[in-house]
């Protein structure tokens, strides 16, 4: 068996875990890429493309399968529909894979996985698609064209003009840049660029950021010496806006109430330049261990991490912080380009539920801000309900806070992700 055949089988197993057993795509992919770290870059890239591409284009793939299959996707056996989706992705989107290879490998996999009796059906559907692809009427509705659930497209339509919605859907399907934040305490932007160049990596500064670099494609980023030594942190440029706009000054006390794995906190600690203190919190021991890993890797001496539920008041820090960062849990619709399964995981009801949790966390976080201090609210989503409306309601409830700036960043506006942040100032009192 060649590695590409093997990667198809592994991709099939991953997709079943994600689509049928509702496991998180990033966790499954990371497990596989760690387990098969010895494989060649090309094979790992094939696996990633096949899994992520199938997830991204699922709605469109189902449209084409239903156009040529007597049994609709919903009624097919889970293994068979996953195998068909993955194979149709190769036929429609992977120019480097001949249709015959996609079909023959699918038939072999069906037999190998105990579905010999359905291998003829798999063969028939894929051959029909390969032959008739140009005769099938292309989808017209945005949800099927760009592959999103219909409710989500309708929901975006309520908030943005139609052209904007199409742009958002398109941008979230574009390939992503790998963006990192240079750890300015350890090296300058130019020094890191130079070091990465010696490893064959091109690093281009990202507009609107002071230390963001977009890197050319790298297979195993975490193997780089510069990564191990903490010379950079992987963070989208839109997320960098939080610490860049928080007005953090040397000596400040910063509390980050939803901090794991530590992106905004470590950025704040870096801006403090060895002075002051960043007090990072998250809900579980595991999440806090992720923050600690980053504190250690980036060698930050002015940052601590602990378990604390952001909905519970910590009396010991009331009115003490110069800056409070509240990067709340959210629907993540701004990062659907990275996390391909979010679009099928999140429901309309989740958005409303999350907005209540966000308000609860924000109402608690405000208590830590000292007079004249700053409260920074952010999410990686693009729904008004979780963003502008939360801020609007918060300001109504809390006239002692004033909005200094807020910005909804749409996907690919700065870096890759859609992101929202609002900077509020507490009156001097
Ligand atoms: C958007 S992520 C934070 C990302 C982080 N700020 C960064 O830049 O790396 C939201 C975080 O909120 C945490 N969280 C959710 N509910 C929480 C709660 N009640 N108290 C504290 N943290 C919570 C989640 O565990 C998650 O790590």
Coordinates of C-alpha atoms and ligand atoms in Angstrom, one line a residue:
X1 CA 0.0 0.0 0.0
X2 CA 1.4 3.4 -0.9
X3 CA 1.3 6.2 1.6
X4 CA -1.4 8.1 -0.3
X5 CA -3.7 5.1 -0.1
X6 CA -2.9 4.8 3.6
X7 CA -3.7 8.5 4.1
X8 CA -7.1 8.0 2.5
X9 CA -7.9 5.3 5.0
X10 CA -6.7 7.5 7.9
X11 CA -8.7 10.5 6.5
X12 CA -11.8 8.3 6.3
X13 CA -11.4 7.3 10.0
X14 CA -10.9 10.9 11.0
X15 CA -13.9 12.1 9.1
X16 CA -16.1 9.4 10.7
X17 CA -14.9 10.6 14.1
X18 CA -15.7 14.2 13.3
X19 CA -18.9 14.0 11.3
X20 CA -20.6 11.0 12.7
X21 CA -19.2 10.9 16.3
X22 CA -19.1 14.7 16.7
X23 CA -15.4 14.9 17.8
X24 CA -13.5 18.2 17.4
X25 CA -11.7 18.3 14.0
X26 CA -8.6 20.1 15.4
X27 CA -8.2 17.5 18.1
X28 CA -8.6 14.5 15.7
X29 CA -6.2 16.0 13.1
X30 CA -3.6 16.9 15.7
X31 CA -3.7 13.3 17.1
X32 CA -3.2 11.9 13.7
X33 CA -0.5 14.2 12.6
X34 CA 1.4 13.5 15.9
X35 CA 0.9 9.8 15.5
X36 CA 2.2 9.9 11.9
X37 CA 4.8 12.5 12.4
X38 CA 7.3 10.2 10.6
X39 CA 5.5 10.4 7.3
X40 CA 6.6 12.7 4.5
X41 CA 5.4 16.3 4.3
X42 CA 3.5 15.5 1.1
X43 CA 1.5 12.7 2.7
X44 CA 0.6 14.7 5.7
X45 CA -0.4 17.6 3.5
X46 CA -2.6 15.2 1.5
X47 CA -4.3 14.0 4.7
X48 CA -4.9 17.5 5.9
X49 CA -6.3 18.8 2.6
X50 CA -8.6 15.8 2.3
X51 CA -10.0 16.1 5.8
X52 CA -10.3 19.9 5.9
X53 CA -11.5 20.1 2.3
X54 CA -14.2 17.5 2.8
X55 CA -15.4 19.3 6.0
X56 CA -15.3 22.7 4.3
X57 CA -17.3 21.6 1.2
X58 CA -19.7 19.2 2.9
X59 CA -22.9 20.9 1.9
X60 CA -21.8 21.3 -1.8
X61 CA -20.5 17.7 -1.8
X62 CA -23.9 16.4 -0.6
X63 CA -25.7 18.3 -3.3
X64 CA -23.6 16.6 -6.0
X65 CA -23.9 13.1 -4.4
X66 CA -27.7 13.5 -4.2
X67 CA -27.8 14.5 -7.9
X68 CA -26.4 11.1 -8.9
X69 CA -27.3 8.7 -6.2
X70 CA -30.7 6.9 -5.8
X71 CA -30.2 6.8 -2.1
X72 CA -29.9 10.3 -0.6
X73 CA -26.9 11.1 1.6
X74 CA -29.0 11.2 4.8
X75 CA -30.2 7.6 4.3
X76 CA -26.8 6.1 3.5
X77 CA -24.8 4.2 6.0
X78 CA -22.4 6.5 7.9
X79 CA -19.2 4.8 6.5
X80 CA -20.5 4.9 3.0
X81 CA -21.6 8.5 3.0
X82 CA -18.3 9.6 4.5
X83 CA -16.4 7.6 1.9
X84 CA -18.5 9.1 -0.9
X85 CA -18.1 12.7 0.5
X86 CA -14.3 12.3 0.7
X87 CA -14.1 10.7 -2.7
X88 CA -16.3 13.3 -4.4
X89 CA -14.1 16.0 -2.8
X90 CA -11.1 14.5 -4.6
X91 CA -13.0 14.3 -7.9
X92 CA -14.4 17.9 -7.8
X93 CA -11.6 19.8 -5.9
X94 CA -8.3 18.0 -6.2
X95 CA -6.9 18.4 -9.6
X96 CA -3.8 16.3 -8.8
X97 CA -6.0 13.2 -8.2
X98 CA -7.3 11.4 -11.3
X99 CA -11.0 10.5 -11.0
X100 CA -10.1 6.8 -11.6
X101 CA -7.7 6.9 -8.6
X102 CA -10.4 8.4 -6.3
X103 CA -13.0 5.9 -7.5
X104 CA -10.8 2.8 -7.3
X105 CA -9.5 3.6 -3.9
X106 CA -13.0 4.2 -2.6
X107 CA -14.1 0.8 -3.8
X108 CA -11.1 -0.8 -2.2
X109 CA -11.8 1.0 1.1
X110 CA -15.5 0.0 1.1
X111 CA -14.5 -3.7 0.7
X112 CA -11.7 -3.4 3.3
X113 CA -14.1 -1.9 5.9
X114 CA -16.6 -4.7 5.5
X115 CA -19.0 -3.2 3.0
X116 CA -18.1 -5.4 0.0
X117 CA -21.9 -5.6 -0.8
X118 CA -22.0 -1.8 -1.2
X119 CA -18.8 -1.5 -3.2
X120 CA -20.8 -1.6 -6.4
X121 CA -23.0 1.2 -5.2
X122 CA -19.9 3.3 -4.3
X123 CA -18.5 2.6 -7.7
X124 CA -21.7 3.5 -9.5
X125 CA -22.3 6.8 -7.7
X126 CA -18.7 8.0 -8.2
X127 CA -18.6 6.9 -11.8
X128 CA -21.9 8.6 -12.5
X129 CA -20.5 11.8 -10.9
X130 CA -17.3 11.6 -12.8
X131 CA -19.1 11.2 -16.1
X132 CA -22.0 13.6 -15.5
X133 CA -20.4 16.4 -13.5
X134 CA -20.7 18.9 -16.4
X135 CA -24.4 18.1 -16.9
X136 CA -25.4 18.6 -13.3
X137 CA -26.9 22.1 -12.7
X138 CA -24.5 24.0 -10.4
X139 CA -26.1 25.0 -7.1
X140 CA -27.5 28.6 -7.0
X141 CA -28.2 29.3 -3.4
X142 CA -25.4 30.8 -1.3
X143 CA -25.6 28.0 1.4
X144 CA -24.9 25.3 -1.2
X145 CA -22.5 27.2 -3.3
X146 CA -20.2 28.1 -0.4
X147 CA -21.2 25.1 1.8
X148 CA -22.8 26.5 5.0
X149 CA -26.0 25.6 6.8
X150 CA -29.0 27.5 5.5
X151 CA -29.9 28.9 8.9
X152 CA -26.4 30.5 9.1
X153 CA -26.6 32.2 5.8
X154 CA -30.1 33.5 6.6
X155 CA -28.8 34.8 9.9
X156 CA -25.9 36.6 8.3
X157 CA -28.4 38.1 5.8
X158 CA -30.3 39.7 8.7
X159 CA -27.1 41.5 9.8
X160 CA -25.1 42.3 6.7
X161 CA -25.9 43.4 3.1
X162 CA -26.1 40.5 0.7
X163 CA -22.8 41.3 -1.1
X164 CA -21.1 41.5 2.3
X165 CA -22.5 38.1 3.3
X166 CA -21.2 36.5 0.1
X167 CA -17.8 38.1 0.7
X168 CA -17.8 36.6 4.3
X169 CA -18.7 33.2 3.1
X170 CA -16.1 33.3 0.3
X171 CA -13.3 34.6 2.6
X172 CA -13.9 32.0 5.2
X173 CA -13.2 29.3 2.5
X174 CA -9.9 30.9 1.4
X175 CA -6.6 29.3 2.2
X176 CA -5.2 30.8 5.4
X177 CA -1.9 32.5 6.1
X178 CA 0.1 31.2 9.1
X179 CA 0.5 34.3 11.2
X180 CA 2.8 34.6 14.3
X181 CA 3.4 37.4 16.8
X182 CA 7.1 38.1 17.3
X183 CA 8.2 37.9 21.0
X184 CA 9.8 41.3 21.1
X185 CA 11.4 40.6 24.5
X186 CA 13.5 37.9 22.8
X187 CA 14.1 39.2 19.3
X188 CA 13.2 42.0 16.9
X189 CA 10.9 41.5 13.9
X190 CA 13.9 41.7 11.6
X191 CA 16.0 39.2 13.6
X192 CA 13.2 36.6 13.5
X193 CA 12.7 37.2 9.8
X194 CA 16.5 36.6 9.3
X195 CA 16.5 33.5 11.4
X196 CA 13.5 32.0 9.7
X197 CA 15.0 32.7 6.3
X198 CA 17.9 30.4 7.2
X199 CA 15.3 27.7 7.6
X200 CA 13.8 28.5 4.1
X201 CA 10.8 30.3 5.6
X202 CA 9.7 33.6 4.2
X203 CA 8.1 35.9 6.8
X204 CA 6.3 39.0 5.7
X205 CA 5.1 41.8 8.1
X206 CA 1.3 41.9 8.5
X207 CA -0.3 45.4 8.0
X208 CA -2.0 47.0 11.1
X209 CA 0.2 45.0 13.5
X210 CA 3.4 46.0 15.2
X211 CA 4.9 42.5 15.3
X212 CA 2.8 40.2 13.2
X213 CA 4.5 38.1 10.5
X214 CA 2.8 35.9 7.9
X215 CA 4.9 32.8 7.3
X216 CA 5.2 30.7 4.1
X217 CA 3.8 27.2 4.5
X218 CA 5.6 25.1 7.1
X219 CA 5.0 21.5 7.9
X220 CA 6.1 21.1 11.5
X221 CA 6.2 24.6 13.0
X222 CA 6.7 23.3 16.6
X223 CA 10.0 21.6 15.5
X224 CA 11.6 25.0 14.7
X225 CA 14.3 26.1 17.2
X226 CA 12.8 29.6 17.1
X227 CA 9.4 28.2 18.3
X228 CA 11.0 26.0 21.0
X229 CA 13.0 29.0 22.3
X230 CA 9.8 31.1 22.5
X231 CA 10.8 33.7 19.8
X232 CA 7.2 33.8 18.5
X233 CA 3.6 32.9 19.3
X234 CA 1.1 31.6 16.7
X235 CA -1.7 34.2 16.8
X236 CA -4.0 35.6 14.1
X237 CA -3.4 39.3 13.4
X238 CA -7.0 40.2 14.2
X239 CA -6.5 38.8 17.8
X240 CA -3.4 41.0 18.2
X241 CA -5.7 44.0 18.1
X242 CA -6.8 43.4 21.7
X243 CA -3.5 44.0 23.4
X244 CA -2.4 46.5 20.8
X245 CA -5.4 48.7 21.5
X246 CA -5.8 48.1 25.3
X247 CA -3.6 51.1 26.2
X248 CA -1.4 48.9 28.4
X249 CA 1.5 50.8 30.0
X250 CA 4.6 49.6 31.8
X251 CA 3.8 48.7 35.4
X252 CA 0.1 48.0 34.8
X253 CA -1.8 45.2 36.5
X254 CA -3.7 43.3 33.8
X255 CA -6.4 40.7 34.5
X256 CA -7.4 38.3 31.7
X257 CA -10.5 36.4 32.8
X258 CA -10.8 33.9 29.9
X259 CA -7.2 33.5 29.1
X260 CA -6.3 30.0 27.7
X261 CA -4.2 29.2 25.9
X262 CA -2.8 32.7 26.6
X263 CA -2.7 34.6 23.3
X264 CA -3.8 37.9 24.6
X265 CA -2.3 37.5 28.0
X266 CA 1.2 36.7 26.7
X267 CA 0.9 39.7 24.3
X268 CA 0.0 41.9 27.2
X269 CA 2.9 40.6 29.2
X270 CA 5.2 41.3 26.3
X271 CA 3.9 44.9 26.1
X272 CA 4.6 45.3 29.8
X273 CA 8.2 44.5 28.9
X274 CA 9.1 42.7 32.2
X275 CA 7.2 45.2 34.4
X276 CA 3.8 45.0 36.0
X277 CA 1.8 41.8 36.1
X278 CA -0.6 39.8 34.0
X279 CA -3.0 37.7 36.1
X280 CA -4.4 35.1 33.7
X281 CA -7.4 32.9 34.5
X282 CA -9.4 30.1 33.0
X283 CA -12.0 27.5 34.0
X284 CA -10.1 24.3 34.3
X285 CA -6.7 22.9 35.4
X286 CA -6.1 21.7 31.9
X287 CA -6.7 25.1 30.4
X288 CA -4.4 26.7 32.9
X289 CA -1.7 24.2 32.1
X290 CA -1.9 25.4 28.5
X291 CA -1.3 29.0 29.7
X292 CA 1.6 27.9 31.8
X293 CA 3.2 26.0 28.9
X294 CA 3.2 29.3 27.0
X295 CA 4.5 31.4 30.0
X296 CA 7.4 29.0 30.2
X297 CA 8.1 28.8 26.5
X298 CA 8.0 32.6 26.0
X299 CA 10.0 33.0 29.3
X300 CA 7.7 35.6 30.8
X301 CA 8.5 36.6 34.3
X302 CA 5.5 39.0 34.8
X303 CA 2.6 36.6 34.2
X304 CA 0.8 34.1 36.4
X305 CA -2.0 31.7 35.7
X306 CA -4.7 30.2 37.9
X307 CA -8.1 28.4 37.8
X308 CA -11.0 30.8 38.3
X309 CA -14.5 30.8 37.0
X310 CA -15.1 34.2 35.3
X311 CA -18.8 34.2 36.4
X312 CA -17.7 34.1 40.1
X313 CA -16.5 37.3 41.8
X314 CA -13.0 37.3 43.1
X315 CA -13.3 39.8 46.0
X316 CA -9.5 40.0 46.3
X317 CA -9.0 42.0 43.0
X318 CA -12.1 44.2 43.0
X319 CA -11.3 47.7 41.7
X320 CA -7.6 46.8 41.3
X321 CA -6.8 46.3 37.6
X322 CA -5.6 48.9 35.2
X323 CA -6.8 46.7 32.3
X324 CA -9.2 43.8 32.3
X325 CA -9.4 41.6 29.2
X326 CA -12.6 39.7 28.7
X327 CA -12.0 37.5 25.6
X328 CA -15.3 35.6 26.1
X329 CA -16.3 32.1 24.9
X330 CA -18.2 32.6 21.7
X331 CA -19.7 30.8 18.7
X332 CA -16.4 31.2 16.8
X333 CA -18.0 32.0 13.5
X334 CA -15.1 34.3 12.7
X335 CA -12.7 31.3 12.8
X336 CA -14.7 29.0 10.6
X337 CA -11.8 29.2 8.1
X338 CA -9.5 27.5 10.6
X339 CA -11.9 25.3 12.4
X340 CA -13.9 23.8 9.5
X341 CA -16.4 21.8 11.7
X342 CA -17.7 24.9 13.5
X343 CA -20.2 25.6 10.8
X344 CA -22.0 22.3 11.4
X345 CA -21.6 22.3 15.2
X346 CA -23.0 25.7 16.2
X347 CA -26.7 26.2 16.3
X348 CA -28.8 29.4 16.2
X349 CA -29.8 28.7 19.8
X350 CA -26.1 28.5 20.9
X351 CA -25.6 32.1 19.8
X352 CA -28.3 33.5 22.1
X353 CA -27.2 31.2 25.0
X354 CA -23.6 32.4 24.5
X355 CA -24.6 36.0 24.5
X356 CA -26.1 35.5 28.0
X357 CA -22.9 33.9 29.3
X358 CA -20.9 36.7 27.7
X359 CA -22.9 39.3 29.5
X360 CA -22.6 37.5 32.8
X361 CA -18.8 37.2 32.4
X362 CA -18.5 40.9 31.4
X363 CA -20.7 42.1 34.3
X364 CA -18.4 40.2 36.7
X365 CA -15.2 41.3 34.9
X366 CA -16.1 45.0 35.2
X367 CA -15.8 44.8 39.0
X368 CA -12.0 44.3 38.7
X369 CA -11.5 47.5 36.8
X370 CA -10.2 50.4 38.8
X371 CA -11.4 54.0 38.3
X372 CA -10.0 55.3 35.1
X373 CA -9.1 51.8 34.0
X374 CA -9.9 49.9 30.8
X375 CA -12.3 47.0 30.1
X376 CA -11.6 45.2 26.8
X377 CA -14.3 42.9 25.5
X378 CA -13.6 40.6 22.5
X379 CA -14.8 37.6 20.7
X380 CA -13.7 35.7 17.6
X381 CA -17.2 35.8 16.0
X382 CA -19.1 38.1 13.7
X383 CA -22.7 38.0 15.1
X384 CA -24.1 41.3 16.4
X385 CA -25.9 39.4 19.1
X386 CA -22.6 38.4 20.7
X387 CA -20.7 41.6 19.9
X388 CA -22.3 45.0 19.5
X389 CA -25.5 44.1 21.3
X390 CA -23.6 42.7 24.3
X391 CA -21.6 46.0 24.5
X392 CA -24.7 48.1 24.0
X393 CA -26.6 46.4 26.8
X394 CA -23.5 46.5 29.1
X395 CA -23.1 50.2 28.6
X396 CA -26.8 50.7 29.3
X397 CA -26.5 48.8 32.5
X398 CA -23.2 50.5 33.5
X399 CA -23.2 54.3 32.9
X400 CA -19.9 54.5 34.7
X401 CA -18.3 53.0 31.6
X402 CA -17.7 54.8 28.3
X403 CA -17.1 53.2 24.9
X404 CA -13.8 54.4 23.5
X405 CA -13.7 52.3 20.4
X406 CA -15.2 49.1 18.9
X407 CA -14.5 47.3 15.7
X408 CA -16.0 44.3 13.9
X409 CA -13.2 42.9 11.9
X410 CA -14.5 40.7 9.0
X411 CA -12.6 37.6 7.8
X412 CA -9.4 38.5 5.8
X413 CA -9.7 42.1 6.8
X414 CA -6.7 41.9 9.1
X415 CA -5.0 38.5 9.0
X416 CA -7.4 35.6 8.5
X417 CA -10.1 35.6 11.2
X418 CA -13.3 37.5 11.9
X419 CA -12.9 39.2 15.2
X420 CA -14.6 41.8 17.4
X421 CA -13.3 44.0 20.2
X422 CA -14.6 46.9 22.2
X423 CA -12.6 49.2 24.5
X424 CA -14.5 50.7 27.4
X425 CA -13.1 53.1 30.0
X426 CA -14.3 53.2 33.6
X427 CA -14.9 56.8 34.7
X428 CA -12.4 58.3 37.2
X429 CA -15.1 58.1 39.9
Ligands
LIG1 C1 -11.9 32.7 23.2 S1 -11.2 31.6 24.3 C2 -9.9 32.5 25.0 C3 -8.7 32.7 24.1 C4 -7.5 33.4 24.8 N1 -8.0 34.7 25.3 C5 -6.4 33.6 23.9 O1 -6.2 34.7 23.4 O2 -5.6 32.7 23.7 C6 -12.3 31.6 25.6 C7 -11.8 30.9 26.9 O3 -12.8 31.1 27.9 C8 -12.7 30.0 28.7 N2 -14.0 30.0 29.6 C9 -15.2 29.6 29.2 N3 -16.0 29.8 30.3 C10 -15.3 30.3 31.3 C11 -15.6 30.7 32.6 N4 -16.8 30.6 33.1 N5 -14.6 31.2 33.3 C12 -13.3 31.3 32.8 N6 -13.0 30.9 31.6 C13 -14.0 30.5 30.8 C14 -12.6 28.8 27.8 O4 -12.0 27.7 28.5 C15 -11.6 29.4 26.8 O5 -10.3 29.1 27.1

